[in-house]
Coordinates of C-alpha atoms and ligand atoms in Angstrom, one line a residue:
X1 CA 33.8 -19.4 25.4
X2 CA 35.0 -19.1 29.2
X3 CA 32.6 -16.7 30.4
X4 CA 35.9 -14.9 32.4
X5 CA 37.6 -14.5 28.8
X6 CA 36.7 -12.0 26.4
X7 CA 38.8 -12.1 23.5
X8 CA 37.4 -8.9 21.8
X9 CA 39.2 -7.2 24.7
X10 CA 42.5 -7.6 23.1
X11 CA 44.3 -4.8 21.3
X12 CA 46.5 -4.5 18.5
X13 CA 49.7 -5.6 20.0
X14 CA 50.0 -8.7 22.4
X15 CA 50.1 -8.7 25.9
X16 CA 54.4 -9.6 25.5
X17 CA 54.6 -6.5 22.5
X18 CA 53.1 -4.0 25.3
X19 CA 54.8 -5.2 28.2
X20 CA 58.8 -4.9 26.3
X21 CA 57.7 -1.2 24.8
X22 CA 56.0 -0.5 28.6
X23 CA 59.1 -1.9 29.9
X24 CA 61.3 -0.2 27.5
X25 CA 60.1 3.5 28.4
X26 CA 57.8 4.3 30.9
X27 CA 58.4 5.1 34.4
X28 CA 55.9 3.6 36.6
X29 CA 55.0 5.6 40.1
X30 CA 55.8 4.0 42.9
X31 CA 57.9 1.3 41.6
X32 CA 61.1 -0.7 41.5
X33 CA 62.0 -0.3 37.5
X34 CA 63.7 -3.2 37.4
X35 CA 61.7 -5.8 39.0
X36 CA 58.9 -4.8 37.4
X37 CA 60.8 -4.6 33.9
X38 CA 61.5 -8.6 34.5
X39 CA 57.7 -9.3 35.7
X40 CA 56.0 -7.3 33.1
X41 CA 53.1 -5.0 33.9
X42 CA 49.6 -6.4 33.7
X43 CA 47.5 -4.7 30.5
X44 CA 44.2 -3.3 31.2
X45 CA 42.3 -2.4 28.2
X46 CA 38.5 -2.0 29.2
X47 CA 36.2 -1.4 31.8
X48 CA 32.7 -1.2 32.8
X49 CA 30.8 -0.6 35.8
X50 CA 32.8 -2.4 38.4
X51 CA 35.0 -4.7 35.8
X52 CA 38.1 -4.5 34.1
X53 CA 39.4 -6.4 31.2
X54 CA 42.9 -7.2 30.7
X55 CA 44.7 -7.2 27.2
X56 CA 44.2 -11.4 27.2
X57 CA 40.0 -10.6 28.2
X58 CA 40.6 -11.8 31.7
X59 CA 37.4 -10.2 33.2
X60 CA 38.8 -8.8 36.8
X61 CA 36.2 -7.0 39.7
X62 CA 37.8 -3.4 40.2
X63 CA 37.5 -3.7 44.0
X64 CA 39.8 -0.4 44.2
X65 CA 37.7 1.6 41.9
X66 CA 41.0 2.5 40.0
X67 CA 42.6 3.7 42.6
X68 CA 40.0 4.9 45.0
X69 CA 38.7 7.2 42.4
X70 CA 36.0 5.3 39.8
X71 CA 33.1 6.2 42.3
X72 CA 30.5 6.1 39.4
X73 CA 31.9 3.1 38.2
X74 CA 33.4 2.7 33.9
X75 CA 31.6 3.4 31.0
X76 CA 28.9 6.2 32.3
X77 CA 28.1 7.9 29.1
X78 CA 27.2 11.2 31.1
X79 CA 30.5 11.7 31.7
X80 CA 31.6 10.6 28.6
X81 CA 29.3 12.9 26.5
X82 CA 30.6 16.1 28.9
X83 CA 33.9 15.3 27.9
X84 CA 33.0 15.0 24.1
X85 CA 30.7 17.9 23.8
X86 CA 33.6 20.3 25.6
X87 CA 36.6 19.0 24.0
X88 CA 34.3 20.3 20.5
X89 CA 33.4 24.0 22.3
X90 CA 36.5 25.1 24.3
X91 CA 38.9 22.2 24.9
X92 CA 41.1 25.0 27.1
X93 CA 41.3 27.9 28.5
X94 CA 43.1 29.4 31.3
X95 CA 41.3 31.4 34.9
X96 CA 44.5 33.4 35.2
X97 CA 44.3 36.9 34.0
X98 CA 40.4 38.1 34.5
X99 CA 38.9 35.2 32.5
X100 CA 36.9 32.2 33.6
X101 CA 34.8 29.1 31.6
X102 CA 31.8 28.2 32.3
X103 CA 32.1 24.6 33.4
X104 CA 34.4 26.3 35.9
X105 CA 32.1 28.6 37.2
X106 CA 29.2 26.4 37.2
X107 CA 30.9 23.5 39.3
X108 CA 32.4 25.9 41.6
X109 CA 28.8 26.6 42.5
X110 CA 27.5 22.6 42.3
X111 CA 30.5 22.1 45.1
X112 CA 29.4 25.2 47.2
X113 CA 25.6 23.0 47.0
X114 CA 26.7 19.5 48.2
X115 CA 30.0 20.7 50.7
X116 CA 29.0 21.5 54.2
X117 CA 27.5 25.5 54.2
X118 CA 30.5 27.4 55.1
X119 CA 32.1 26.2 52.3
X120 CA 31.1 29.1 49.8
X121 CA 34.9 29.2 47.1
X122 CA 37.2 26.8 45.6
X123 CA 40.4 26.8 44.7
X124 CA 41.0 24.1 41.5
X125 CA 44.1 22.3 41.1
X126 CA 45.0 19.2 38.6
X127 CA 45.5 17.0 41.7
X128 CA 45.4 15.9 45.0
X129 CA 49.0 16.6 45.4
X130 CA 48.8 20.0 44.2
X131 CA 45.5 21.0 46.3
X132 CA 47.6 20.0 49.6
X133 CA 50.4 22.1 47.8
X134 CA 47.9 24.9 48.1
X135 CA 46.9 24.0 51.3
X136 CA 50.3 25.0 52.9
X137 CA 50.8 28.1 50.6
X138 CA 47.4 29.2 51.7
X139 CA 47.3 28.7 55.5
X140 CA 50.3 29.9 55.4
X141 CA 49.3 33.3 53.4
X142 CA 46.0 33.3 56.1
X143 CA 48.2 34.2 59.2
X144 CA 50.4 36.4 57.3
X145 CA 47.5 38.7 56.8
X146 CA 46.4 38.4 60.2
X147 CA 49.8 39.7 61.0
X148 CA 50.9 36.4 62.6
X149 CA 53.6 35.3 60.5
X150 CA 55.3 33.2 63.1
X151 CA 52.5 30.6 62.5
X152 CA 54.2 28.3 60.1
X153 CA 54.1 25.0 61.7
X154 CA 51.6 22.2 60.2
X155 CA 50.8 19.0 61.7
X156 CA 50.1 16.1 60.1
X157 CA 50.2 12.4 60.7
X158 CA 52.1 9.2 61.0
X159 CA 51.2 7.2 57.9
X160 CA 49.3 10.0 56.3
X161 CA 49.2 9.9 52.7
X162 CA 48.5 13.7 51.2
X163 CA 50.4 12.8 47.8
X164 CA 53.8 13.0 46.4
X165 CA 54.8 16.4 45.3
X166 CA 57.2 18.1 48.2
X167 CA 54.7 19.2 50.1
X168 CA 52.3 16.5 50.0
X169 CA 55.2 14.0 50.9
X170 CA 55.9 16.3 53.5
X171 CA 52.5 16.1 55.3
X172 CA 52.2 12.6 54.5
X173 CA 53.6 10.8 57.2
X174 CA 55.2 7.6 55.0
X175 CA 58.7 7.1 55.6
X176 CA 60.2 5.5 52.3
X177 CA 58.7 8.8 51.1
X178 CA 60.6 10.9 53.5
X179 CA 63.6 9.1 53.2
X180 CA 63.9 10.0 49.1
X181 CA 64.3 13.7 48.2
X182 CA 65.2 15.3 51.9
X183 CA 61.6 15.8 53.2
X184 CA 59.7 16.7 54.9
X185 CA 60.3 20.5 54.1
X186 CA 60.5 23.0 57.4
X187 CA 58.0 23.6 59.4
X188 CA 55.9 20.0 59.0
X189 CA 55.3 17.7 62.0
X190 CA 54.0 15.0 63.0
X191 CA 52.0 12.8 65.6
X192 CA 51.1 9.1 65.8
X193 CA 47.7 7.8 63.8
X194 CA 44.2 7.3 65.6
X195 CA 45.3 3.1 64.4
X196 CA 43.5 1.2 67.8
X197 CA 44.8 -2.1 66.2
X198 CA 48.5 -0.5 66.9
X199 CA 48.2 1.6 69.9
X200 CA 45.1 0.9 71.5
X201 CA 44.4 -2.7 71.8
X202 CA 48.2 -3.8 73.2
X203 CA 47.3 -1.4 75.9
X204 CA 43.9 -2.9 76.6
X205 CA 41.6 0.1 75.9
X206 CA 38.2 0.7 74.1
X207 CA 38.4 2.0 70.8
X208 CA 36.6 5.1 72.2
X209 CA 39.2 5.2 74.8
X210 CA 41.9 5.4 72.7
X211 CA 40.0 7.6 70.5
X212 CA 40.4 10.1 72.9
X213 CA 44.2 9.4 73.9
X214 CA 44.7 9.8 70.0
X215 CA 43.2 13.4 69.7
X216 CA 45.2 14.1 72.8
X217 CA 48.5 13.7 70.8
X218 CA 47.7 16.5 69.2
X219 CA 47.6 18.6 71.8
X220 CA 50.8 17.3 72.8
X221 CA 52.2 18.1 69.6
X222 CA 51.0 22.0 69.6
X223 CA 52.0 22.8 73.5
X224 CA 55.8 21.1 72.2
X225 CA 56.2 23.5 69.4
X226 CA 53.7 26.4 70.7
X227 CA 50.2 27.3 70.2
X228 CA 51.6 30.8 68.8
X229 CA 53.5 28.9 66.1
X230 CA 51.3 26.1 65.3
X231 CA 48.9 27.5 61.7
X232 CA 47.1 23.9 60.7
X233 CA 46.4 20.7 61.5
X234 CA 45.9 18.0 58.8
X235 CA 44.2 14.7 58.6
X236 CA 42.5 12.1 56.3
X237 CA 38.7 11.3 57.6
X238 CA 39.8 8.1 57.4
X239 CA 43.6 7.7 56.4
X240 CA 43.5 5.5 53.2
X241 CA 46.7 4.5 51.9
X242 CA 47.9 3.9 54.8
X243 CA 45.0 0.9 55.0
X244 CA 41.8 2.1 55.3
X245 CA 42.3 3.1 59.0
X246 CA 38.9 4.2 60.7
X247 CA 39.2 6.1 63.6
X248 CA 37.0 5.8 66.9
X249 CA 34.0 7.7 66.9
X250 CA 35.5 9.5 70.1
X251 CA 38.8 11.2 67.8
X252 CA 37.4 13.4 65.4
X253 CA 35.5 15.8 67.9
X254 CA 37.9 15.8 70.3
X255 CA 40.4 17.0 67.6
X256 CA 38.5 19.3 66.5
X257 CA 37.7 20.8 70.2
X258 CA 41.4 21.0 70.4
X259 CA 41.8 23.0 67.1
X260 CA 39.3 25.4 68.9
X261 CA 40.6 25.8 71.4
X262 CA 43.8 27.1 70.0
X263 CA 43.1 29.1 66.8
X264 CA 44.7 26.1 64.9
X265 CA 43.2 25.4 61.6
X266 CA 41.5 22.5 60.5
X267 CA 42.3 20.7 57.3
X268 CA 40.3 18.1 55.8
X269 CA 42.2 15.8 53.2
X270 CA 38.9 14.2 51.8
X271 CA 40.6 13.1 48.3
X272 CA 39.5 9.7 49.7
X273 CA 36.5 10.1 51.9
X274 CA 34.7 13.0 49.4
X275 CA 32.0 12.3 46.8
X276 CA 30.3 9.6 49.1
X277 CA 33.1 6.9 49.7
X278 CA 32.0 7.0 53.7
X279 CA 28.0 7.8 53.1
X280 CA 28.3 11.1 53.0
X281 CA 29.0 13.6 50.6
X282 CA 32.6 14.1 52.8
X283 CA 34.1 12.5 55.5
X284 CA 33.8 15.3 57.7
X285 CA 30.6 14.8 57.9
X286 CA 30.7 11.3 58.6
X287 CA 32.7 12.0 61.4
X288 CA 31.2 15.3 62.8
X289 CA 33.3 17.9 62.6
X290 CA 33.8 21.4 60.5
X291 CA 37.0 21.7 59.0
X292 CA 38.6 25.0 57.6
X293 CA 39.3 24.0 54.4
X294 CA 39.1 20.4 52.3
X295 CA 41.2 18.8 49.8
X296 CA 39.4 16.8 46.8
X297 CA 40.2 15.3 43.8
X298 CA 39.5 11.8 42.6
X299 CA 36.0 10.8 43.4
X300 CA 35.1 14.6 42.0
X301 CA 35.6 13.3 38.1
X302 CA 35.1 9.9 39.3
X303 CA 38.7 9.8 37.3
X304 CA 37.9 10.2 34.1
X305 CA 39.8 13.1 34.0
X306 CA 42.4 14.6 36.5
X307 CA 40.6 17.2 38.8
X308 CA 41.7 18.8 42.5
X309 CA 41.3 21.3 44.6
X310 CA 40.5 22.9 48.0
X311 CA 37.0 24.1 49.5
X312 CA 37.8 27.3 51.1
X313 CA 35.9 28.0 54.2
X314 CA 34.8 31.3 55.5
X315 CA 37.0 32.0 57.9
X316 CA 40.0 31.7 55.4
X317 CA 37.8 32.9 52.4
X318 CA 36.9 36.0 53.9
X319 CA 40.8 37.0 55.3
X320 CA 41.8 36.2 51.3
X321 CA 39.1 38.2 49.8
X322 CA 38.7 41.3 51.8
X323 CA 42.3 41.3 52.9
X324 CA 44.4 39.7 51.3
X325 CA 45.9 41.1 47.9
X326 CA 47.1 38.7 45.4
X327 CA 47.5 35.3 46.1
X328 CA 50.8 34.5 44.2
X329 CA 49.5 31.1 43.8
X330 CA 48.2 29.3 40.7
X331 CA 48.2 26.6 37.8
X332 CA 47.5 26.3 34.3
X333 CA 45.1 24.0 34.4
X334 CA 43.3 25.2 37.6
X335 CA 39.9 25.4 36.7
X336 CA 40.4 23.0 33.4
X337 CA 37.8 23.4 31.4
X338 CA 37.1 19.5 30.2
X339 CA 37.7 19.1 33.6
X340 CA 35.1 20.7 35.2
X341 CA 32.5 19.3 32.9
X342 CA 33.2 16.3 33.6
X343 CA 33.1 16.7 37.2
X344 CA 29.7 18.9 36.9
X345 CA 28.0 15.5 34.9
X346 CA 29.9 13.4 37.7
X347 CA 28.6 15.0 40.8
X348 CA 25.0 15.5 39.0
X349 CA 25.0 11.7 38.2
X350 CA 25.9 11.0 42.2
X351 CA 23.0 13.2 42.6
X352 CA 20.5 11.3 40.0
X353 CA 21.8 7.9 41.2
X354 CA 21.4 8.7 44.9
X355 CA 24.7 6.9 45.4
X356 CA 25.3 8.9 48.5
X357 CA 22.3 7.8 50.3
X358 CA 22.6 4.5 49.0
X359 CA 25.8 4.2 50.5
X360 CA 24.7 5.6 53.6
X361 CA 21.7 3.7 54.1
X362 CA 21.9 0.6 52.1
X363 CA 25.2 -1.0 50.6
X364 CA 27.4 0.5 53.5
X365 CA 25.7 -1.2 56.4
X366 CA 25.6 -4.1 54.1
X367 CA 29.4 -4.0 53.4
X368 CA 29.9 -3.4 57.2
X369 CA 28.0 -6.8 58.3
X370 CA 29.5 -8.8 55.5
X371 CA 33.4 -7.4 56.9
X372 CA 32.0 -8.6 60.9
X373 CA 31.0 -12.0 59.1
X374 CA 34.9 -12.1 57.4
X375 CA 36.5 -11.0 61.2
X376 CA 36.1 -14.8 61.7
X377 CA 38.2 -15.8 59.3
X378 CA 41.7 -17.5 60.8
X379 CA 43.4 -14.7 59.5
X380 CA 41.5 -12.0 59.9
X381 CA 42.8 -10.0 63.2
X382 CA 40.3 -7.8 62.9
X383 CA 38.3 -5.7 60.1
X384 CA 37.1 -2.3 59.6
X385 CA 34.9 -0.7 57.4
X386 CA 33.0 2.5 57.0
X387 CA 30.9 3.4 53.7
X388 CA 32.7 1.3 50.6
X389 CA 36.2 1.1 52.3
X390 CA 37.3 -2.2 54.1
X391 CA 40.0 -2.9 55.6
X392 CA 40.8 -6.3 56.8
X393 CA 44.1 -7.0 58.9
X394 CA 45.7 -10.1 58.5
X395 CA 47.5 -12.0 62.0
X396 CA 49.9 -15.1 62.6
X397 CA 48.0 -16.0 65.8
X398 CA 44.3 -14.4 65.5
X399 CA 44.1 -15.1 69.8
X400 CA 46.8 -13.3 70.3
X401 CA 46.9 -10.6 67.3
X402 CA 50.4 -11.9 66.9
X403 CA 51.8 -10.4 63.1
X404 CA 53.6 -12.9 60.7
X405 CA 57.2 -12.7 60.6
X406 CA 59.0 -9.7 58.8
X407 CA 60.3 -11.8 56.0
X408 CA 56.7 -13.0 55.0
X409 CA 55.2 -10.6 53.3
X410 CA 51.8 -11.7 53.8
X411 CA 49.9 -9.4 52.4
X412 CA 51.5 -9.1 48.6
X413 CA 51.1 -13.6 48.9
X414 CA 47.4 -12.5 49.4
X415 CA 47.2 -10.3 46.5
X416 CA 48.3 -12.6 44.1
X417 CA 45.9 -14.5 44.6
X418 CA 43.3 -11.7 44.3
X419 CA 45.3 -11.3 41.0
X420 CA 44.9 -14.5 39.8
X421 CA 40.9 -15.0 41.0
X422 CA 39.8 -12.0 39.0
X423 CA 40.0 -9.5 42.3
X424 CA 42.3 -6.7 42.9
X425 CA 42.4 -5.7 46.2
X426 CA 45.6 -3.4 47.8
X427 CA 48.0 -5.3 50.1
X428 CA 49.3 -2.3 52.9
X429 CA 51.9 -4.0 54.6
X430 CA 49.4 -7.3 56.5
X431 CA 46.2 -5.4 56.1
X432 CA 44.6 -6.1 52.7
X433 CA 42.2 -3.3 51.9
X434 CA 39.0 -2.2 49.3
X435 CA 37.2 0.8 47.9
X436 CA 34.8 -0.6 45.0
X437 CA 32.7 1.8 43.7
X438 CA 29.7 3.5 45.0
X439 CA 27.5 1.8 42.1
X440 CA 28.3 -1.7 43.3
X441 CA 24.9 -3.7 43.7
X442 CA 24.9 -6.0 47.3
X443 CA 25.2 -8.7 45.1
X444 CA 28.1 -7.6 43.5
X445 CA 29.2 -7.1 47.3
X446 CA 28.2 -10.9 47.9
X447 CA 30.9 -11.6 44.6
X448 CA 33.0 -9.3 45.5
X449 CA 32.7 -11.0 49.3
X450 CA 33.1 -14.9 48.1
X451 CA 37.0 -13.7 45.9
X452 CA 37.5 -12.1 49.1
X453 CA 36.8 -15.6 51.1
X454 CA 38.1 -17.3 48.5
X455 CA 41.5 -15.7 48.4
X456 CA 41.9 -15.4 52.0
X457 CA 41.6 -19.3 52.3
X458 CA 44.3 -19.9 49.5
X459 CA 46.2 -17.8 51.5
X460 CA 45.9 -19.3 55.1
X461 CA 46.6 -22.6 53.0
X462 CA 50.1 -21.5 51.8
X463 CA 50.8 -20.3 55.2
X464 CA 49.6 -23.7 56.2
X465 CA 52.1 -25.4 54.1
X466 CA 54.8 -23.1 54.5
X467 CA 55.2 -22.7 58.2
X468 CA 54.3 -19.6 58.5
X469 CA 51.6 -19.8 61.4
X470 CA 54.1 -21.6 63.6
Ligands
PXG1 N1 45.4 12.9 49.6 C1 44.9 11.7 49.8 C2 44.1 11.4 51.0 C3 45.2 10.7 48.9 O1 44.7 9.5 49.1 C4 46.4 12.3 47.5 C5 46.1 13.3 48.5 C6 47.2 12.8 46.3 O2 46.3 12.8 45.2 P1 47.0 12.7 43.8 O3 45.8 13.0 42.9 O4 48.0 13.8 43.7 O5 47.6 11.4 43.6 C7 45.9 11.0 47.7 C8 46.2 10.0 46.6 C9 47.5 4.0 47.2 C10 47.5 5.4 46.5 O6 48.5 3.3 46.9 C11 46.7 6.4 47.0 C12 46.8 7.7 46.5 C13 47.6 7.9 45.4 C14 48.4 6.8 44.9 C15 48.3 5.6 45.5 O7 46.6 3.7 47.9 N2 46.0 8.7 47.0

């Protein structure tokens, strides 16, 4: 047998049988219906550690975990056995009127241990969307009790991604998104992205340079509308869908010295960066600064299960608790009991794994060197990475950091070849990008690292034969 194919993989139903009923009836996200009705979707049936299987037993290497979420990698019976053993005892019950579950309660306290210390309450959501939902209505409700209503304004960023719902579209800074829907809703704003390869380098300064020119946006941005009306600003560590963009060491301190220095909040999106992806248990502190409140979801169930939320810090906690009233602000499945034990086994796994050190000390400086080594690649105009999260951007002219041509769309040519060499890999516009999870072994980075070589070369060759580097 071909040691890629795994014919127990396959289900009841062939891979043509799933694909007309999945084109049939089901609304993909982010998707054009119809072109992907006449392409078909691509089946995946099973997974394990960092592998998936499709419905034909093509063996693929989940170099996305997911979709930056699988942090403990498939299969991990902990998990599993959480899941199983509270579905049996309380499958669901609500935290609205005076009640609570335990596997609420308890992880409440587990993410009060591992966040930074003022981070003592939680707020649970089903999402990342909805914990940025609560993010607005809760800054929002924070200056209202301080009597300082007028602060409504939040800032955000150019090619932020904070999620879909309206206010997560809002604060993310994507344009398709804003451009379906009438976003963003009042009151949102936003400033360019810390992206050196953008801004920086055509000007000729140092990534710490423009690191500093970056944070200075923001300050731009709060003296335009007023300091009296600005309430939060709102950033990714490092943004992720927008392709694994890594900021200068310089940016993150300076914005937070700006923040200070006008009362603004500070609002960690770590939906991404939290439960080790950068090395640490949150981006924030990869980064070295101490936001007001953080957004999580993903890496906290390792996506078994959905899970969001926001750590409350004391500054906001405090004004809510002691001050506050009702918070007319809720969901049903905010605090989820299946949920939460799943994320309680997830984060105690992390923990007995050491997956954040590891990544810290270990596979993240290995990743780094082996994304330096791929910066001399033809294509490669440069490459970033911090913890598991590459980024690699790809150039016409590496010299000159020329980008191809708008009609070649580079980057999606380069994925289908990840595709068909057992890889996936996300194509962001030219920059192709990865997030494996925090399990991965360095020689599965070395595998992982030859597809990557690999695909990159079949890619320079089309653009080779099809005129594209001329
Ligand atoms: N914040 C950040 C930083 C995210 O990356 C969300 C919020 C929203 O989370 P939910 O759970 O509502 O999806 C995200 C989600 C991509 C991609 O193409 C990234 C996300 C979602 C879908 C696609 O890279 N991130």
């Amino acid at each position: 047998m071909n040691e890629t194919i795994d014919k127990t993989a396959g289900t009841t139903r062939s891979t043509a049988q799933w694909q007309a009923a999945d084109a049939a009836h089901f609304l993909h996200p982010f998707t054009d219906f119809k072109s992907l009705a006449q392409q078909g979707s691509r089946i995946i049936t099973r997974a394990d550690n960092i592998y998936l299987w499709d419905n034909d037993g093509h063996k693929i290497l989940d170099a996305m975990s997911g979709l930056w979420c699988v942090n403990v990698g498939y299969g991990q019976r902990a998990l599993i056995d959480a899941a199983t053993r509270q579905m049996g005892e309380l499958p669901f019950y609500n935290a609205f009127f005076q009640t609570a579950t335990p596997p609420a309660i308890e992880l409440a306290e587990l993410l009060a241990a591992v966040s930074p210390p003022t981070f003592q309450h939680v707020f649970f959501s089903g999402s990342g969307s909805e914990g940025n939902d609560t993010v607005v209505r809760m800054v929002r409700r924070y200056w209202d009790i301080l009597g300082q209503p007028q602060r409504q304004v939040i800032i955000s960023r150019l090619n932020a991604y904070h999620g879909s719902t309206m206010a997560g579209a809002s604060l993310g800074g994507m344009g398709g998104m804003h451009a379906q829907g009438g976003l963003p809703i009042p009151d949102i704003t936003h400033i360019e992205q810390p992206h050196w390869w953008e801004h920086g380098r055509p000007k000729g300064l140092s990534r710490e340079e423009f690191g500093r020119v970056a944070a200075g946006w923001l300050e731009d941005k709060i003296l335009e509308v007023g300091a009296d009306k600005v309430a939060a600003f709102i950033g990714e560590p490092v943004q992720g869908a927008g392709g694994v963009i890594v900021p200068p060491d310089s940016y993150w301190p300076e914005i937070q010295r700006i923040c200070d220095k006008y009362g603004v909040l500070l609002v960690s999106d770590e939906v991404i960066c939290g439960f080790g992806r950068t090395g640490h248990w949150f981006g924030c502190e990869r980064f070295g600064y101490k936001p007001d409140l953080m957004t999580f979801a993903k890496g906290v169930t390792s996506g078994y299960v959905p899970l969001g939320g926001v750590m409350v810090g004391e500054r906001i906690a405090r004004v809510l608790i002691d001050q506050g009233g009702e918070f007319n602000h809720g969901y049903t499945y905010s605090g989820h009991p299946v949920a939460c034990a799943v994320a309680v086994a997830n984060i105690r796994l992390i923990q007995q794994l050491d997956l954040v050190t590891q990544v810290r000390d270990d596979t993240g400086p290995y990743l780094a060197a082996q994304f330096e080594a791929l910066a001399a690649h033809p294509l490669a105009g440069e490459t970033q990475s911090c913890g598991l999260m590459g980024g690699v951007q790809l150039v016409k002219d590496k010299a000159k950091g020329t980008p191809f041509a708008a009609e070649v769309d580079i980057g999606m040519v380069c994925r289908g070849h990840c595709f068909a060499n057992g890889l996936i890999m996300r194509a962001v516009g030219d920059r192709m990008i990865i997030a494996p999870p925090l399990v991965m072994t360095r020689a599965q980075i070395d595998e992982m690292m030859v597809l990557i070589h690999r695909c990159l070369d079949l890619t320079l060759a089309d653009a080779q034969r099809d005129g594209w580097l001329a």
